[in-house]
XYZ file of C-alpha atoms in Angstrom:
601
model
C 91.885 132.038 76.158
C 94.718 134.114 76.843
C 98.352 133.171 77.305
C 99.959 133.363 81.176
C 103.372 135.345 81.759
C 104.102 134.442 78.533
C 103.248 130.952 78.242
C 100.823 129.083 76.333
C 96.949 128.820 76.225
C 95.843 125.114 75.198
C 93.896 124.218 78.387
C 90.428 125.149 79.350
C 91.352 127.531 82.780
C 88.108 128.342 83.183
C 86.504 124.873 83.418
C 89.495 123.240 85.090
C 89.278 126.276 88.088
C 85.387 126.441 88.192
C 84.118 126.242 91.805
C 87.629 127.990 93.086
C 86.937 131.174 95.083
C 88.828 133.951 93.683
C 89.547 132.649 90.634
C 91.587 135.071 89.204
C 94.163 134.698 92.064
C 94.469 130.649 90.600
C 94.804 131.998 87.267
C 97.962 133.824 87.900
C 99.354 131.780 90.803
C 99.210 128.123 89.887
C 100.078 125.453 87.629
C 96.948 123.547 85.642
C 96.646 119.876 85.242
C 94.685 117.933 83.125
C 95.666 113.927 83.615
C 92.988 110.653 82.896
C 93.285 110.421 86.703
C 90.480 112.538 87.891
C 90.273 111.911 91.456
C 93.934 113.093 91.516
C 92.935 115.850 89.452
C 89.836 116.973 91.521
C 92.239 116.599 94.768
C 95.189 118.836 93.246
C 92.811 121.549 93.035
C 90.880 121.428 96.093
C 95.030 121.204 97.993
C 95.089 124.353 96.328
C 92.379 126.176 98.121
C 93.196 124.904 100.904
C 96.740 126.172 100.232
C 95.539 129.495 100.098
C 92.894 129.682 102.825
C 95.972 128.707 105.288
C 97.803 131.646 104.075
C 96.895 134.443 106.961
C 98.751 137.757 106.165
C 100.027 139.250 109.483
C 100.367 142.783 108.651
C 103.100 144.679 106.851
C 105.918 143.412 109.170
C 106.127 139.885 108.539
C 103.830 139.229 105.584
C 102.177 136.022 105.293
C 102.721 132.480 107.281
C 100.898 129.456 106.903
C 99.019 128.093 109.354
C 98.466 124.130 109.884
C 94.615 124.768 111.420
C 92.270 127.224 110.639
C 91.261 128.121 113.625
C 93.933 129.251 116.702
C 95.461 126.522 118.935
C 96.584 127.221 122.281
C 100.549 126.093 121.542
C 100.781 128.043 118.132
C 102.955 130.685 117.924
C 102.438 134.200 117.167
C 99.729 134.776 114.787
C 98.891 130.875 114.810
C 101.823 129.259 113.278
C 102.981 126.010 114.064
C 106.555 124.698 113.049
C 105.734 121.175 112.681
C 104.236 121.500 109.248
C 106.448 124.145 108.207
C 108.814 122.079 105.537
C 105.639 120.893 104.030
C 104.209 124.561 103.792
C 107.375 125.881 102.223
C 107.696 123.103 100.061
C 104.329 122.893 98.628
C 104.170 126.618 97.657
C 107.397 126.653 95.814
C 105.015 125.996 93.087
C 103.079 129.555 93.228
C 104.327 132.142 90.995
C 104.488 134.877 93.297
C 106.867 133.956 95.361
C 106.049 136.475 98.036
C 103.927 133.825 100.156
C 106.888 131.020 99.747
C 109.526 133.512 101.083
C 107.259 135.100 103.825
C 106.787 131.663 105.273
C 110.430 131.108 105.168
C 111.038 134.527 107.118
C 107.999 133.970 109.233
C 109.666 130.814 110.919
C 113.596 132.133 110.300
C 113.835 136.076 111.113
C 110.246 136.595 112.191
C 108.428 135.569 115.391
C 109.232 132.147 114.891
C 112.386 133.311 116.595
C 110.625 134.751 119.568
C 110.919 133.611 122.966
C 109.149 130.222 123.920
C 107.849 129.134 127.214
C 110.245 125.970 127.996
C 107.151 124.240 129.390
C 105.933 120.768 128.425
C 102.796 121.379 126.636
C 104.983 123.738 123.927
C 108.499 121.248 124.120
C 110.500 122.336 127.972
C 113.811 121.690 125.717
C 113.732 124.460 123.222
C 113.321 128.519 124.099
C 111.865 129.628 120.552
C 108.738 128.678 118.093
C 110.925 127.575 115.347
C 112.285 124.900 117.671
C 109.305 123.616 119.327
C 108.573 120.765 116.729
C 111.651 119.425 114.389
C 111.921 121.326 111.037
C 113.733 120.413 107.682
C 113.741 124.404 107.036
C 117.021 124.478 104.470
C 115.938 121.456 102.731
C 112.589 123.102 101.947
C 114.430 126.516 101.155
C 116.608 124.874 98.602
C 114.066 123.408 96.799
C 112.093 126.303 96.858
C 114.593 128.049 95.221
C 115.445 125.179 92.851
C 111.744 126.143 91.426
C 112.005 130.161 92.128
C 115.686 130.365 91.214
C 115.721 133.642 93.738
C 119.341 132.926 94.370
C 120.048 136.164 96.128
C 116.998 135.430 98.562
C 118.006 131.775 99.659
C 121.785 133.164 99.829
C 120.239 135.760 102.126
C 119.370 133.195 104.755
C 122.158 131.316 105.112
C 122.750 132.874 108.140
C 119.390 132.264 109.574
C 119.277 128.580 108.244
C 122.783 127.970 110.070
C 121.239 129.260 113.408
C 118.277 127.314 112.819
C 120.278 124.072 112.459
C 122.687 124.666 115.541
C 119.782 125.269 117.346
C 119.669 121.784 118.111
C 122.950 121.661 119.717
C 121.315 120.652 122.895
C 119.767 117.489 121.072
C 122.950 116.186 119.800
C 124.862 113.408 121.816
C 128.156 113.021 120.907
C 129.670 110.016 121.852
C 126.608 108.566 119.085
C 126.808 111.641 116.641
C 123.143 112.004 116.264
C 120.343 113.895 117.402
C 118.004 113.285 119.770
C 114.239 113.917 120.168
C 110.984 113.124 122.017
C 108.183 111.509 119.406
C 105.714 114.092 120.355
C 108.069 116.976 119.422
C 108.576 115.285 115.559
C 104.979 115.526 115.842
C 104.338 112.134 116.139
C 102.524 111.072 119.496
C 101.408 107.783 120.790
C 103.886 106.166 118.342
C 104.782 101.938 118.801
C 108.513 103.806 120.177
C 106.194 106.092 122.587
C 104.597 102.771 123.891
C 107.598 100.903 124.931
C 108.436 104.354 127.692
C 106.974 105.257 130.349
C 105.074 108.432 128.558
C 103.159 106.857 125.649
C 102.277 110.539 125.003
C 105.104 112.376 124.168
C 107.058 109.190 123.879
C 110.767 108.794 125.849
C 113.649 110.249 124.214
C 115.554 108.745 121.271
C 117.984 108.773 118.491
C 115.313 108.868 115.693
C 115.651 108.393 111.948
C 112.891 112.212 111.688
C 115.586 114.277 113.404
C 118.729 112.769 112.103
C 117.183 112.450 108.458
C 115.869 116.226 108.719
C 119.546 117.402 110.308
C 121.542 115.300 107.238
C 119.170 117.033 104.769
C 119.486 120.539 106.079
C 123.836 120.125 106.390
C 123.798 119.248 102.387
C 120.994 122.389 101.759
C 123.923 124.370 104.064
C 126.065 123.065 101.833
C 124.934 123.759 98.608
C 123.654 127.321 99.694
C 127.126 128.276 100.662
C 128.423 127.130 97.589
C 126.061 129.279 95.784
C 126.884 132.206 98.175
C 130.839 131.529 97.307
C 131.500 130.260 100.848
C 133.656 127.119 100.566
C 134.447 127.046 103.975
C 131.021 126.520 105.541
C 130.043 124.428 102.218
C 133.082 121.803 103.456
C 131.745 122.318 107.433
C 128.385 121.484 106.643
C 129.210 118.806 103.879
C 131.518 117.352 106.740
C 128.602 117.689 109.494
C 126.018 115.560 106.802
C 128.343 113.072 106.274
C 128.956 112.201 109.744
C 125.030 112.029 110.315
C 125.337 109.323 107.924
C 127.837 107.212 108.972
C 126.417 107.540 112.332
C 122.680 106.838 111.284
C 124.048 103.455 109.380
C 125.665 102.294 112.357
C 123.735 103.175 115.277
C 119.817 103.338 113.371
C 119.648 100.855 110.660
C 118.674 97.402 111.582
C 120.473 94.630 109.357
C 118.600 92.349 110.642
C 114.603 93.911 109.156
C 116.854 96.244 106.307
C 115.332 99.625 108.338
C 116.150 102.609 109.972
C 114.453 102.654 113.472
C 114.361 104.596 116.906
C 116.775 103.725 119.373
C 115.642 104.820 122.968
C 118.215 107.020 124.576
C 117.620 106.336 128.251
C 117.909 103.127 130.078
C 119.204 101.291 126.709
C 122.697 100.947 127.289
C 123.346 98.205 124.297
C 121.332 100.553 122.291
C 118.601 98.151 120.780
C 117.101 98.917 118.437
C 112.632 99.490 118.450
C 111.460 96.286 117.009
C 108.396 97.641 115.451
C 108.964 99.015 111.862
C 108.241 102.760 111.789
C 107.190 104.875 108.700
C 109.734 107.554 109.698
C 112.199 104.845 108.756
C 111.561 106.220 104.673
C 112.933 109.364 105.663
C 116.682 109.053 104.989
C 115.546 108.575 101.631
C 113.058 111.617 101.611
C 116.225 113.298 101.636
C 118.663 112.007 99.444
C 120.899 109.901 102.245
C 122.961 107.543 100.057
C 123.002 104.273 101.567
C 124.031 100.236 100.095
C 121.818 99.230 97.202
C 120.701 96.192 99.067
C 119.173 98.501 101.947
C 116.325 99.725 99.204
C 114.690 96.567 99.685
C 112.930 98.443 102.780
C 110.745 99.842 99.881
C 109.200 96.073 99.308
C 107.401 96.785 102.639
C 104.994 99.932 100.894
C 103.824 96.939 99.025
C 103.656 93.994 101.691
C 100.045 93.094 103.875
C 101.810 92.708 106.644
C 104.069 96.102 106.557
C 102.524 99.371 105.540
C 100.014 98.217 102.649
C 96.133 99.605 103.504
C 93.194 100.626 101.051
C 94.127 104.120 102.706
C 97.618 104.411 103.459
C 100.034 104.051 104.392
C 99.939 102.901 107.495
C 101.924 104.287 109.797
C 103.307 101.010 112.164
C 103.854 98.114 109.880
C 100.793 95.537 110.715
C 103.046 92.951 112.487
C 103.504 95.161 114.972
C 102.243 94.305 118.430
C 101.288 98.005 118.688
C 99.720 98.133 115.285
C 96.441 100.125 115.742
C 96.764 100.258 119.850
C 94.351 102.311 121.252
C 93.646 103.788 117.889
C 89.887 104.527 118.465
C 91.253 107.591 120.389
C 93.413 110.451 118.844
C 95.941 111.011 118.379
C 97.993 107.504 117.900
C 100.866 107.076 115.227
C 100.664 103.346 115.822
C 98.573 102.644 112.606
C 96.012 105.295 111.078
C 97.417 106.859 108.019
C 98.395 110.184 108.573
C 99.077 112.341 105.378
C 101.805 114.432 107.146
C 103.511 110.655 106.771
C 102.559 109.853 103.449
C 103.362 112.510 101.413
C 106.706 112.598 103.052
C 107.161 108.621 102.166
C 106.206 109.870 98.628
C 108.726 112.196 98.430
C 111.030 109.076 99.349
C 109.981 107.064 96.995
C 109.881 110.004 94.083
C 113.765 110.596 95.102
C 114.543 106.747 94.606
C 112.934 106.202 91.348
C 114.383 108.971 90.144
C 118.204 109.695 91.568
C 118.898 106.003 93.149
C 120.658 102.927 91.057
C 117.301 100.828 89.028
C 116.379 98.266 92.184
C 113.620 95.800 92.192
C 111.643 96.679 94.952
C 109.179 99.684 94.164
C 108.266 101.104 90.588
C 106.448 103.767 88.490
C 103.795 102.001 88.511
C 103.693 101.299 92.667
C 104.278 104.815 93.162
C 101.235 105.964 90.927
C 98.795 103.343 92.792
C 100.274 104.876 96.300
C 99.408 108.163 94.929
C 95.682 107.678 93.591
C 95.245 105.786 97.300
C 96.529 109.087 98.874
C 94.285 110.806 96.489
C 90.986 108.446 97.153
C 91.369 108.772 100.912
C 91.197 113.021 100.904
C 87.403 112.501 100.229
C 84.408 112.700 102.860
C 81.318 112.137 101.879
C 82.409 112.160 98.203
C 83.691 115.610 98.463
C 87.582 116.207 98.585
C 88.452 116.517 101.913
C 91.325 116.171 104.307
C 91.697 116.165 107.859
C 94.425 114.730 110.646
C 94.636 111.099 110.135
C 92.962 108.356 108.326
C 91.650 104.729 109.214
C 93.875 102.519 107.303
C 91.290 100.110 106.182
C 87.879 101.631 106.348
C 86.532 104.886 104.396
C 86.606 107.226 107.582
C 88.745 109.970 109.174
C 89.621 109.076 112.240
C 90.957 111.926 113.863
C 88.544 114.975 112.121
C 87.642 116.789 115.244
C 84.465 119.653 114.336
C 85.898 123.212 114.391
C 89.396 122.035 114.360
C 90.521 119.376 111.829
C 89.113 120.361 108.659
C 90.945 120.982 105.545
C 94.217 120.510 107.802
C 96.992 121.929 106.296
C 99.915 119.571 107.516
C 100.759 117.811 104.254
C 101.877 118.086 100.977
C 99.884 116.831 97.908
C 100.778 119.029 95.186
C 104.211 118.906 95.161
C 104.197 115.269 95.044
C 101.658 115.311 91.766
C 103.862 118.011 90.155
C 107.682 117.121 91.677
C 106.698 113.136 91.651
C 103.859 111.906 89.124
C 104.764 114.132 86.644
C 108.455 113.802 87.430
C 109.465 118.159 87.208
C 112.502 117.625 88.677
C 114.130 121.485 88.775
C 117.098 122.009 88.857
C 120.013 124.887 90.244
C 121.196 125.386 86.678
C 119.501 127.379 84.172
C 117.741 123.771 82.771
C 114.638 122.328 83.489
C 114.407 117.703 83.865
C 111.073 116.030 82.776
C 111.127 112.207 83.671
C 107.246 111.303 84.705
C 106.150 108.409 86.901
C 102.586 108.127 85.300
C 100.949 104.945 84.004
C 102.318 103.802 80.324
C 98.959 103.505 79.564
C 98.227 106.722 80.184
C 97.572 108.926 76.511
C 97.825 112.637 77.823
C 98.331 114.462 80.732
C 99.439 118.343 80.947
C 100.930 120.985 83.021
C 100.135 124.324 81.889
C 101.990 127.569 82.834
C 104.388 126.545 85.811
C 105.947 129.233 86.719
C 109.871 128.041 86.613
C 112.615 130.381 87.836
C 110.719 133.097 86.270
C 109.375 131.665 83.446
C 106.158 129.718 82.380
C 106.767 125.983 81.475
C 104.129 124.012 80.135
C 104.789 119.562 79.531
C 102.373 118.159 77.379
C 101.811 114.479 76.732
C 99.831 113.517 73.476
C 100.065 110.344 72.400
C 98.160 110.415 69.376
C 98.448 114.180 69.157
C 94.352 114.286 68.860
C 93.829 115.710 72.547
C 95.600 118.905 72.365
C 96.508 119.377 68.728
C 99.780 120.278 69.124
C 101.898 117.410 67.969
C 102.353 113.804 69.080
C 104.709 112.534 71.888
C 105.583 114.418 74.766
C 106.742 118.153 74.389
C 108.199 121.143 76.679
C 107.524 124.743 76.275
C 109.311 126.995 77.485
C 107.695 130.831 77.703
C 105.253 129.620 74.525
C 107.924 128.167 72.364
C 108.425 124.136 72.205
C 111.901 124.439 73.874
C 111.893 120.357 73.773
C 110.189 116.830 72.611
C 110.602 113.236 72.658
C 108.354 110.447 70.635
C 107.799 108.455 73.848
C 107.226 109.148 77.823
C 110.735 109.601 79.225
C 113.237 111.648 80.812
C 114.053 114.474 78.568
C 115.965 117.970 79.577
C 115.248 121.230 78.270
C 117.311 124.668 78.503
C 115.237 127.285 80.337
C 117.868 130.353 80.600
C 118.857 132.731 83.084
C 116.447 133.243 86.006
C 114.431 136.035 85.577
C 112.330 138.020 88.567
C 108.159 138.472 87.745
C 106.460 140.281 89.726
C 103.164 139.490 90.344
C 100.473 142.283 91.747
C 97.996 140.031 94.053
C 95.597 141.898 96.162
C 96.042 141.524 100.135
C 92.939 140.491 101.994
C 93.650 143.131 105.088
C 90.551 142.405 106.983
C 90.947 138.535 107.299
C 92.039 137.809 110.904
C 91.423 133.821 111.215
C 93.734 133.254 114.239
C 92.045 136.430 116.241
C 94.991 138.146 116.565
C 94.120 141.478 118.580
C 96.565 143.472 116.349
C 94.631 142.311 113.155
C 90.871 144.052 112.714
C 88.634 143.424 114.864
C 84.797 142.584 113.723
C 81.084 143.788 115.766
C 77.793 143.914 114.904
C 74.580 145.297 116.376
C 73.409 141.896 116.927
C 75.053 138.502 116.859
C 73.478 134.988 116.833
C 74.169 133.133 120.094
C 75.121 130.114 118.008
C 77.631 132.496 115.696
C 80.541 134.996 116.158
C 81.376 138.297 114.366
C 85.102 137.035 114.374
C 83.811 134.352 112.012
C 82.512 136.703 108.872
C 86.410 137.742 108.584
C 88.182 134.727 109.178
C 89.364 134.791 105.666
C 87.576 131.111 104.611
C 85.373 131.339 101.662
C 83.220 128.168 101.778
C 82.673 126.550 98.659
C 80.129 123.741 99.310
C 78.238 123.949 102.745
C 79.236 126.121 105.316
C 80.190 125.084 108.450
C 78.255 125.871 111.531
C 80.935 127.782 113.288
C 82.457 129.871 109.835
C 79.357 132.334 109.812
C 78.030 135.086 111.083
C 73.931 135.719 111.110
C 71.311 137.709 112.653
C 69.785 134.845 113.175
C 66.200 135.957 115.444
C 67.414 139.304 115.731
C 64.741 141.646 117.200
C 65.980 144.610 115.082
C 64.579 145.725 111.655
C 67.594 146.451 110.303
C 71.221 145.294 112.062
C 74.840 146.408 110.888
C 78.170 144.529 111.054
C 81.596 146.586 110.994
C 85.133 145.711 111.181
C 87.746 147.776 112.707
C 90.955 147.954 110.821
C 92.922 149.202 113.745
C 94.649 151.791 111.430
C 94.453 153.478 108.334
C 94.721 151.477 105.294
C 94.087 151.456 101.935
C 90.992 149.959 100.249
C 91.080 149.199 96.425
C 87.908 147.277 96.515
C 85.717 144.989 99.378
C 83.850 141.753 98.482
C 80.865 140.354 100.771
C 79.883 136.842 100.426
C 76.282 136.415 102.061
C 74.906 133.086 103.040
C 71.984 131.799 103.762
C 70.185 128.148 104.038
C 66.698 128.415 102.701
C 64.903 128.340 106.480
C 65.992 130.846 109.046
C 68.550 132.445 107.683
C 68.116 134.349 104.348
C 70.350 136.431 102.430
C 69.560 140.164 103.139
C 66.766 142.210 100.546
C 69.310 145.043 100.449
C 71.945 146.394 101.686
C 74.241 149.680 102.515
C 78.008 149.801 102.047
């Protein structure tokens, strides 16, 4: 084995990849792992293809945006994308070492057509005019800690502008006389919620001052903040520290409830003593996702993650503490956020709990060792049939997705999962300095674990844990390279802080799939054949999915009873382009369809 970007070569890439199509892109873009835990091994890498088959490039223009389904929805915007998702897309791929895809996201949703024009009608959000408003969006909180792992200082510092339009585009949501933001449950992308059943729409759910919004707005006025201070403006770094800290004081007074120790919706209409929902929400961990300070004695909210009567479940958590009246209301039909565990929710109550282990006073309530069992139940419910899998929402008690609709829920991308192994379990915490903080979360029993070749403001970082020093033969205790060279060790699992140096750009030359066109796009190529299944689609054979177990019915294209002795398929590229090498993937299911004797290219 050979080293990565100068790193080191200890584990087995090959084995650890096998069964990932397009191996070779893995090898360059992505961190390995190697922990005891092997159904949160076996997950990390499937969140990784799935990663990259959301990743649709859109032509020269605008690069490459994530999408959250595979296949086009009616109230995407252009090219497919969908803002809800959009922090967790950005966030998630901080970890790939070309940072092209990361920062083509980011300008996708910031200067690209997520700033087009919007129909203001209901079924895409009537209050907002463009894409990147129509669900809420925590877009400079996910660019700073993208570039807290890139260290691309002059691209982050490059859209301050954008990320200050993007935040006072909510202007129209804020209410003054409260100093917080509004929304409608449907447009945090949460419908049928326990606050949605107590209006008068239990779909979109009635208007209120909501701890997603508010939590989302604080984060992005520090990101503001600390991206003007890199940029040398003071004066928008005071605005927007000034702006955070009155979402704060506001949140306390008007959102948290003393009484159950949680931050909770507050209806705006028709609620003139401003009650308070009586149903805890999972939404109410989000202050914490993002670093809101708040009284020590308010942490005990964590003790519910662990309670059978608040958000505990076999697959969860759930996402309307069990108490509730509305707990699991109507459930049987999507899409409710009364109950089912959604991993949109978890992963972002992860993240919460990650941040108060690690940067909050010690408290009582929720440990290492909570945080790993909430992760491996995360991990165990992404299965299906014993495969890795992961579609909308989850039942919180039973071994089933609930919400997994055929040709339109699988391998949803509206999550994170890697970021909270690497950022959370293994405790990388980067930082805006030229250092690099180690402090993992994983189980003291636990004799190795590894992350190989993480590519860390331009330079590979590998953390090894070797207890007896027998696994990996390269010392005992836990160590830090840095670039190859052990930069940094301890005798024990701990925090421990290594020295990195100055951010440095690498370049990485990954090959552009130009033919894929997933979302149908009519300015992307265009497939035909001389003869089509009726049960298949052209479109399909370019949809940029490479199928690595069984493929499903509608991701194929066949000539299946074809009357023709020999057919052709073709794919127009709509304009010249150039081809360094094409790759065909044939299929075929031992009964009608076979793989083709021979073929021309």
């Amino acid at each position: 084995m050979s080293s990565s970007a100068g790193g080191t070569a200890i584990l087995d890439r090959g084995l650890l990849l096998k069964g990932l199509e397009d191996q070779s892109w893995f090898e360059k873009n992505i961190p390995l792992l190697d922990i005891p835990d092997k159904q949160i091994q076996e997950v990390y890498y499937y969140r990784w293809q799935t990663y990259k088959e959301h990743l649709v490039y859109t032509g020269k223009e605008y690069g490459y945006m994530a999408n959250e389904f595979l296949n086009p929805v009616s109230y995407g915007a252009p090219y497919g994308g969908i803002v809800a998702a959009a922090g967790h897309h950005i966030t998630e791929g901080r970890w790939i070492r070309d940072t092209r895809y990361g920062q083509d996201i980011a300008k996708y949703w910031l200067a690209g057509p997520g700033q087009f024009p919007k129909p203001t009608r209901d079924d895409v959000n009537k209050d907002t005019s463009d894409w990147a408003h129509e669900y809420s969006f925590w877009a400079a909180t996910a660019l700073w800690k993208q570039y807290l792992v890139t260290g691309d200082k002059d691209f982050v510092v490059g859209q301050l502008a954008n990320l200050v339009k993007q935040y006072r585009g909510w202007d129209n949501h804020y209410a003054s006389s409260l100093g917080l933001y509004w929304q409608v449950p449907v447009w945090d992308a949460t419908e049928y919620t326990a606050a949605s059943y107590e209006s008068s729409d239990p779909y979109h759910g009635g208007a209120g001052f909501r701890p997603t919004i508010n939590s989302y707005q604080y984060g992005d006025a520090i990101a503001i903040a600390k991206i003007a201070a890199l940029g040398g403006d003071s004066d928008l770094e005071n605005e927007y520290r000034s702006r955070a800290e009155s979402l704060r004081i506001a949140m306390q007074k008007h959102l948290c409830d003393d009484e159950s120790n949680f931050y909770k919706h507050q209806a705006r209409d028709d609620n003139p003593s401003g009650s308070l929902l009586s149903t805890r929400e999972i939404m109410g961990y989000l202050p914490w996702m993002f670093g809101m300070p708040c009284d020590k004695s308010q942490l005990a909210a964590f003790s519910q993650l662990k309670d059978p009567q608040g958000f505990l479940s076999d697959f969860g958590p759930t996402t309307a503490e069990r108490r509730s009246k509305w707990f699991m209301y109507e459930a049987e039909n999507c899409c409710r956020w009364d109950g089912p565990s959604w991993p949109f929710a978890t992963s972002q109550t992860l993240t919460a709990v990650e941040n108060v282990l690690h940067d909050y006073p010690v408290q009582k309530y929720i440990s290492a060792k909570d945080y790993y069992e909430m992760l491996h139940r995360y991990a165990q419910t992404q299965h299906k049939n014993g495969q890795p899998y992961v579609a909308e929402a989850h039942h919180p008690d039973e071994d089933k997705w609930m919400y997994d609709g055929y040709n339109h829920s699988e391998d949803y991308n509206h999550s994170t999962f890697v970021d909270n192994v690497l950022a959370g379990l293994i405790g990388i915490r980067a930082q805006s300095v030229e250092t690099i903080v180690i402090n993992p979360l994983t189980p003291s029993d636990w004799d190795y674990f590894a992350v190989e070749n993480l590519a860390y403001h331009g330079h590979s970082i590998t953390v090894l844990w070797d207890r007896t020093g027998s696994v990996y033969n390269r010392g005992e205790g836990l160590r830090v390279h840095v670039d190859g060279q052990v930069a940094g060790s301890r005798e024990t699992i701990g925090l421990i802080k290594v020295e990195v140096g100055p951010s440095v750009p690498t370049p990485v030359s990954s090959q552009i799939n130009i033919v894929a066109n997933g979302q149908r796009d009519p300015r992307l190529p265009l497939a035909f054949a001389s003869y089509t299944s009726p049960t298949d689609d052209s479109m399909w054979a370019i949809n940029g999915m490479i199928f690595r177990t069984g493929i499903p019915q509608n991701s194929r294209w066949t000539t299946y009873n074809s009357p023709n002795s020999k057919d052709h398929f073709a794919v127009d590229l709509r304009k010249d382009q150039d081809i360094h090498n094409v790759r065909l993937f044939f299929y075929g299911d031992s009964d009608g369809v076979r793989i083709p004797t021979s073929y021309e290219l």
